[in-house]
Amino acid sequence: MFLEINDLHHIYMPGTPFEVKALKGVSFSVHHGEFVGIMGGTGSGKSTLLQHLNGLLEPTRGTVCVNGEYLGEKSKKPKNRSTRSLKELRTRIGMVFQYPEHQLFAENIYQEVAYGPINQGLSIEEVEIRVKQALSQVALDYEELKERSPFQLSGGQMRRVALAGVLSMEPEALILDEPTSGLDPQGRRELLKYVEALHRDKGLTVIMVTHHPQELLNRADRILVVHCGEIQLSGTPREVFSCPEKLKQLDVEMPAPVQLAEELRQKGYPLRRGLITEDEVCEEIVRVVPSLHEGRG
């Protein structure tokens, strides 16, 4: 097991009039190489949850465990279990925040991507190898871009540089907080293509928060739906998106094919349940609509 979350609670400003219970007993696990999507409405607790996964926040109660190692010295971990330094663990779990390009700071792209490996204490030669590999993984040319300012790039390219900066540390897992926010459709497709390749070809564990269900439909092995600090739904994309009424209650957007099928049912067309892909919905419409026309003859 790569990641284990057990009875995770987090309270902001406890004991004050402004106390907020952001997480309430969240428990789940993630296997090595799994792609897990997390969805939920605004204020559901998604970002708070992500910040526990590499020790940016410590639990008010409960534990976060990575490969048998507990994050956070204050975690109430079982006896006789060790806690490694957060610095070491964070190199194994790459965190890509929402709008990561806002955190770029270096004078050129080489320095930006090299920052993590340098802090890992690698040699100059090894750092250069890491930078070249990381840029190639997001389809950016090393020789062409190494001396350019990251702020001369497009928004999509800047985000890819930020992702390369995480990849240069060779993490075992990627945690992505709405990675396509603010990108145009082409930029979204490109970024997701690289994330998908890293998961498929490199075997990286991926945990991704998104408001766009279509991004998880054919990528995620499993989806967690968070609402009011609790996991309300968990399952494969087919299992989760086959519950449109429940998703609506949880303030979660449905994939376009699921929404279309649901709207047609409400208009009286007897479409089967459990259709989630464009092809499935189209085939069902072709099957159902002619029979209805014949019946109305």
PDB file of N, CA, C and O in Angstrom, residues 73-99:
ATOM      1  N   GLU A  73       5.361  14.965  12.889  1.00  0.00           N
ATOM      2  CA  GLU A  73       5.847  14.496  14.182  1.00  0.00           C
ATOM      3  C   GLU A  73       4.751  14.476  15.238  1.00  0.00           C
ATOM      4  O   GLU A  73       4.845  13.764  16.225  1.00  0.00           O
ATOM      5  N   LYS A  74       3.703  15.267  15.024  1.00  0.00           N
ATOM      6  CA  LYS A  74       2.635  15.336  16.024  1.00  0.00           C
ATOM      7  C   LYS A  74       1.523  14.333  15.768  1.00  0.00           C
ATOM      8  O   LYS A  74       0.584  14.249  16.525  1.00  0.00           O
ATOM      9  N   SER A  75       1.622  13.588  14.642  1.00  0.00           N
ATOM     10  CA  SER A  75       0.597  12.595  14.354  1.00  0.00           C
ATOM     11  C   SER A  75       0.548  11.557  15.463  1.00  0.00           C
ATOM     12  O   SER A  75       1.572  11.145  15.992  1.00  0.00           O
ATOM     13  N   LYS A  76      -0.653  11.134  15.794  1.00  0.00           N
ATOM     14  CA  LYS A  76      -0.824  10.108  16.822  1.00  0.00           C
ATOM     15  C   LYS A  76      -0.623   8.743  16.172  1.00  0.00           C
ATOM     16  O   LYS A  76      -1.556   8.000  15.920  1.00  0.00           O
ATOM     17  N   LYS A  77       0.617   8.419  15.893  1.00  0.00           N
ATOM     18  CA  LYS A  77       0.942   7.191  15.183  1.00  0.00           C
ATOM     19  C   LYS A  77       1.047   6.035  16.171  1.00  0.00           C
ATOM     20  O   LYS A  77       1.336   6.228  17.352  1.00  0.00           O
ATOM     21  N   PRO A  78       0.844   4.799  15.693  1.00  0.00           N
ATOM     22  CA  PRO A  78       1.031   3.642  16.573  1.00  0.00           C
ATOM     23  C   PRO A  78       2.455   3.579  17.110  1.00  0.00           C
ATOM     24  O   PRO A  78       3.394   4.065  16.491  1.00  0.00           O
ATOM     25  N   LYS A  79       2.623   2.970  18.249  1.00  0.00           N
ATOM     26  CA  LYS A  79       3.950   2.850  18.844  1.00  0.00           C
ATOM     27  C   LYS A  79       4.849   2.000  17.957  1.00  0.00           C
ATOM     28  O   LYS A  79       4.403   1.154  17.198  1.00  0.00           O
ATOM     29  N   ASN A  80       6.148   2.241  18.092  1.00  0.00           N
ATOM     30  CA  ASN A  80       7.171   1.480  17.366  1.00  0.00           C
ATOM     31  C   ASN A  80       7.116   1.694  15.860  1.00  0.00           C
ATOM     32  O   ASN A  80       7.595   0.872  15.092  1.00  0.00           O
ATOM     33  N   ARG A  81       6.511   2.792  15.390  1.00  0.00           N
ATOM     34  CA  ARG A  81       6.533   3.125  13.966  1.00  0.00           C
ATOM     35  C   ARG A  81       7.287   4.429  13.801  1.00  0.00           C
ATOM     36  O   ARG A  81       7.071   5.398  14.538  1.00  0.00           O
ATOM     37  N   SER A  82       8.188   4.486  12.828  1.00  0.00           N
ATOM     38  CA  SER A  82       9.067   5.648  12.682  1.00  0.00           C
ATOM     39  C   SER A  82       8.417   6.750  11.872  1.00  0.00           C
ATOM     40  O   SER A  82       7.462   6.534  11.141  1.00  0.00           O
ATOM     41  N   THR A  83       8.969   7.948  12.009  1.00  0.00           N
ATOM     42  CA  THR A  83       8.535   9.099  11.222  1.00  0.00           C
ATOM     43  C   THR A  83       9.753   9.705  10.553  1.00  0.00           C
ATOM     44  O   THR A  83      10.658  10.199  11.220  1.00  0.00           O
ATOM     45  N   ARG A  84       9.827   9.669   9.242  1.00  0.00           N
ATOM     46  CA  ARG A  84      10.944  10.273   8.525  1.00  0.00           C
ATOM     47  C   ARG A  84      10.742  11.775   8.424  1.00  0.00           C
ATOM     48  O   ARG A  84       9.663  12.290   8.655  1.00  0.00           O
ATOM     49  N   SER A  85      11.804  12.467   8.044  1.00  0.00           N
ATOM     50  CA  SER A  85      11.700  13.913   7.915  1.00  0.00           C
ATOM     51  C   SER A  85      10.742  14.265   6.785  1.00  0.00           C
ATOM     52  O   SER A  85      10.658  13.560   5.768  1.00  0.00           O
ATOM     53  N   LEU A  86       9.992  15.345   6.987  1.00  0.00           N
ATOM     54  CA  LEU A  86       9.059  15.778   5.955  1.00  0.00           C
ATOM     55  C   LEU A  86       9.790  16.131   4.671  1.00  0.00           C
ATOM     56  O   LEU A  86       9.275  15.915   3.577  1.00  0.00           O
ATOM     57  N   LYS A  87      10.995  16.681   4.780  1.00  0.00           N
ATOM     58  CA  LYS A  87      11.754  17.050   3.594  1.00  0.00           C
ATOM     59  C   LYS A  87      11.997  15.836   2.715  1.00  0.00           C
ATOM     60  O   LYS A  87      11.820  15.887   1.490  1.00  0.00           O
ATOM     61  N   GLU A  88      12.376  14.723   3.333  1.00  0.00           N
ATOM     62  CA  GLU A  88      12.635  13.506   2.571  1.00  0.00           C
ATOM     63  C   GLU A  88      11.356  12.963   1.941  1.00  0.00           C
ATOM     64  O   GLU A  88      11.333  12.575   0.778  1.00  0.00           O
ATOM     65  N   LEU A  89      10.278  12.959   2.711  1.00  0.00           N
ATOM     66  CA  LEU A  89       9.025  12.413   2.202  1.00  0.00           C
ATOM     67  C   LEU A  89       8.449  13.269   1.084  1.00  0.00           C
ATOM     68  O   LEU A  89       7.834  12.755   0.151  1.00  0.00           O
ATOM     69  N   ARG A  90       8.643  14.584   1.171  1.00  0.00           N
ATOM     70  CA  ARG A  90       8.092  15.464   0.138  1.00  0.00           C
ATOM     71  C   ARG A  90       8.788  15.297  -1.200  1.00  0.00           C
ATOM     72  O   ARG A  90       8.231  15.651  -2.240  1.00  0.00           O
ATOM     73  N   THR A  91      10.021  14.768  -1.194  1.00  0.00           N
ATOM     74  CA  THR A  91      10.671  14.494  -2.481  1.00  0.00           C
ATOM     75  C   THR A  91      10.051  13.274  -3.138  1.00  0.00           C
ATOM     76  O   THR A  91      10.164  13.092  -4.345  1.00  0.00           O
ATOM     77  N   ARG A  92       9.385  12.441  -2.343  1.00  0.00           N
ATOM     78  CA  ARG A  92       8.755  11.242  -2.881  1.00  0.00           C
ATOM     79  C   ARG A  92       7.325  11.500  -3.313  1.00  0.00           C
ATOM     80  O   ARG A  92       6.734  10.689  -4.032  1.00  0.00           O
ATOM     81  N   ILE A  93       6.750  12.604  -2.842  1.00  0.00           N
ATOM     82  CA  ILE A  93       5.373  12.945  -3.199  1.00  0.00           C
ATOM     83  C   ILE A  93       5.393  14.334  -3.819  1.00  0.00           C
ATOM     84  O   ILE A  93       5.516  15.330  -3.113  1.00  0.00           O
ATOM     85  N   GLY A  94       5.296  14.417  -5.129  1.00  0.00           N
ATOM     86  CA  GLY A  94       5.347  15.694  -5.820  1.00  0.00           C
ATOM     87  C   GLY A  94       4.005  16.396  -5.793  1.00  0.00           C
ATOM     88  O   GLY A  94       2.990  15.841  -6.224  1.00  0.00           O
ATOM     89  N   MET A  95       3.986  17.611  -5.262  1.00  0.00           N
ATOM     90  CA  MET A  95       2.748  18.380  -5.121  1.00  0.00           C
ATOM     91  C   MET A  95       2.718  19.483  -6.161  1.00  0.00           C
ATOM     92  O   MET A  95       3.625  20.314  -6.224  1.00  0.00           O
ATOM     93  N   VAL A  96       1.671  19.494  -6.984  1.00  0.00           N
ATOM     94  CA  VAL A  96       1.476  20.549  -7.977  1.00  0.00           C
ATOM     95  C   VAL A  96       0.220  21.308  -7.579  1.00  0.00           C
ATOM     96  O   VAL A  96      -0.892  20.787  -7.679  1.00  0.00           O
ATOM     97  N   PHE A  97       0.408  22.542  -7.126  1.00  0.00           N
ATOM     98  CA  PHE A  97      -0.708  23.338  -6.635  1.00  0.00           C
ATOM     99  C   PHE A  97      -1.525  23.911  -7.793  1.00  0.00           C
ATOM    100  O   PHE A  97      -1.079  23.938  -8.942  1.00  0.00           O
ATOM    101  N   GLN A  98      -2.707  24.390  -7.460  1.00  0.00           N
ATOM    102  CA  GLN A  98      -3.508  25.104  -8.452  1.00  0.00           C
ATOM    103  C   GLN A  98      -2.762  26.376  -8.873  1.00  0.00           C
ATOM    104  O   GLN A  98      -2.182  27.061  -8.037  1.00  0.00           O
ATOM    105  N   TYR A  99      -2.744  26.651 -10.165  1.00  0.00           N
ATOM    106  CA  TYR A  99      -1.996  27.779 -10.737  1.00  0.00           C
ATOM    107  C   TYR A  99      -0.524  27.743 -10.284  1.00  0.00           C
ATOM    108  O   TYR A  99      -0.014  28.724  -9.717  1.00  0.00           O
TER     109      TYR A  99
END
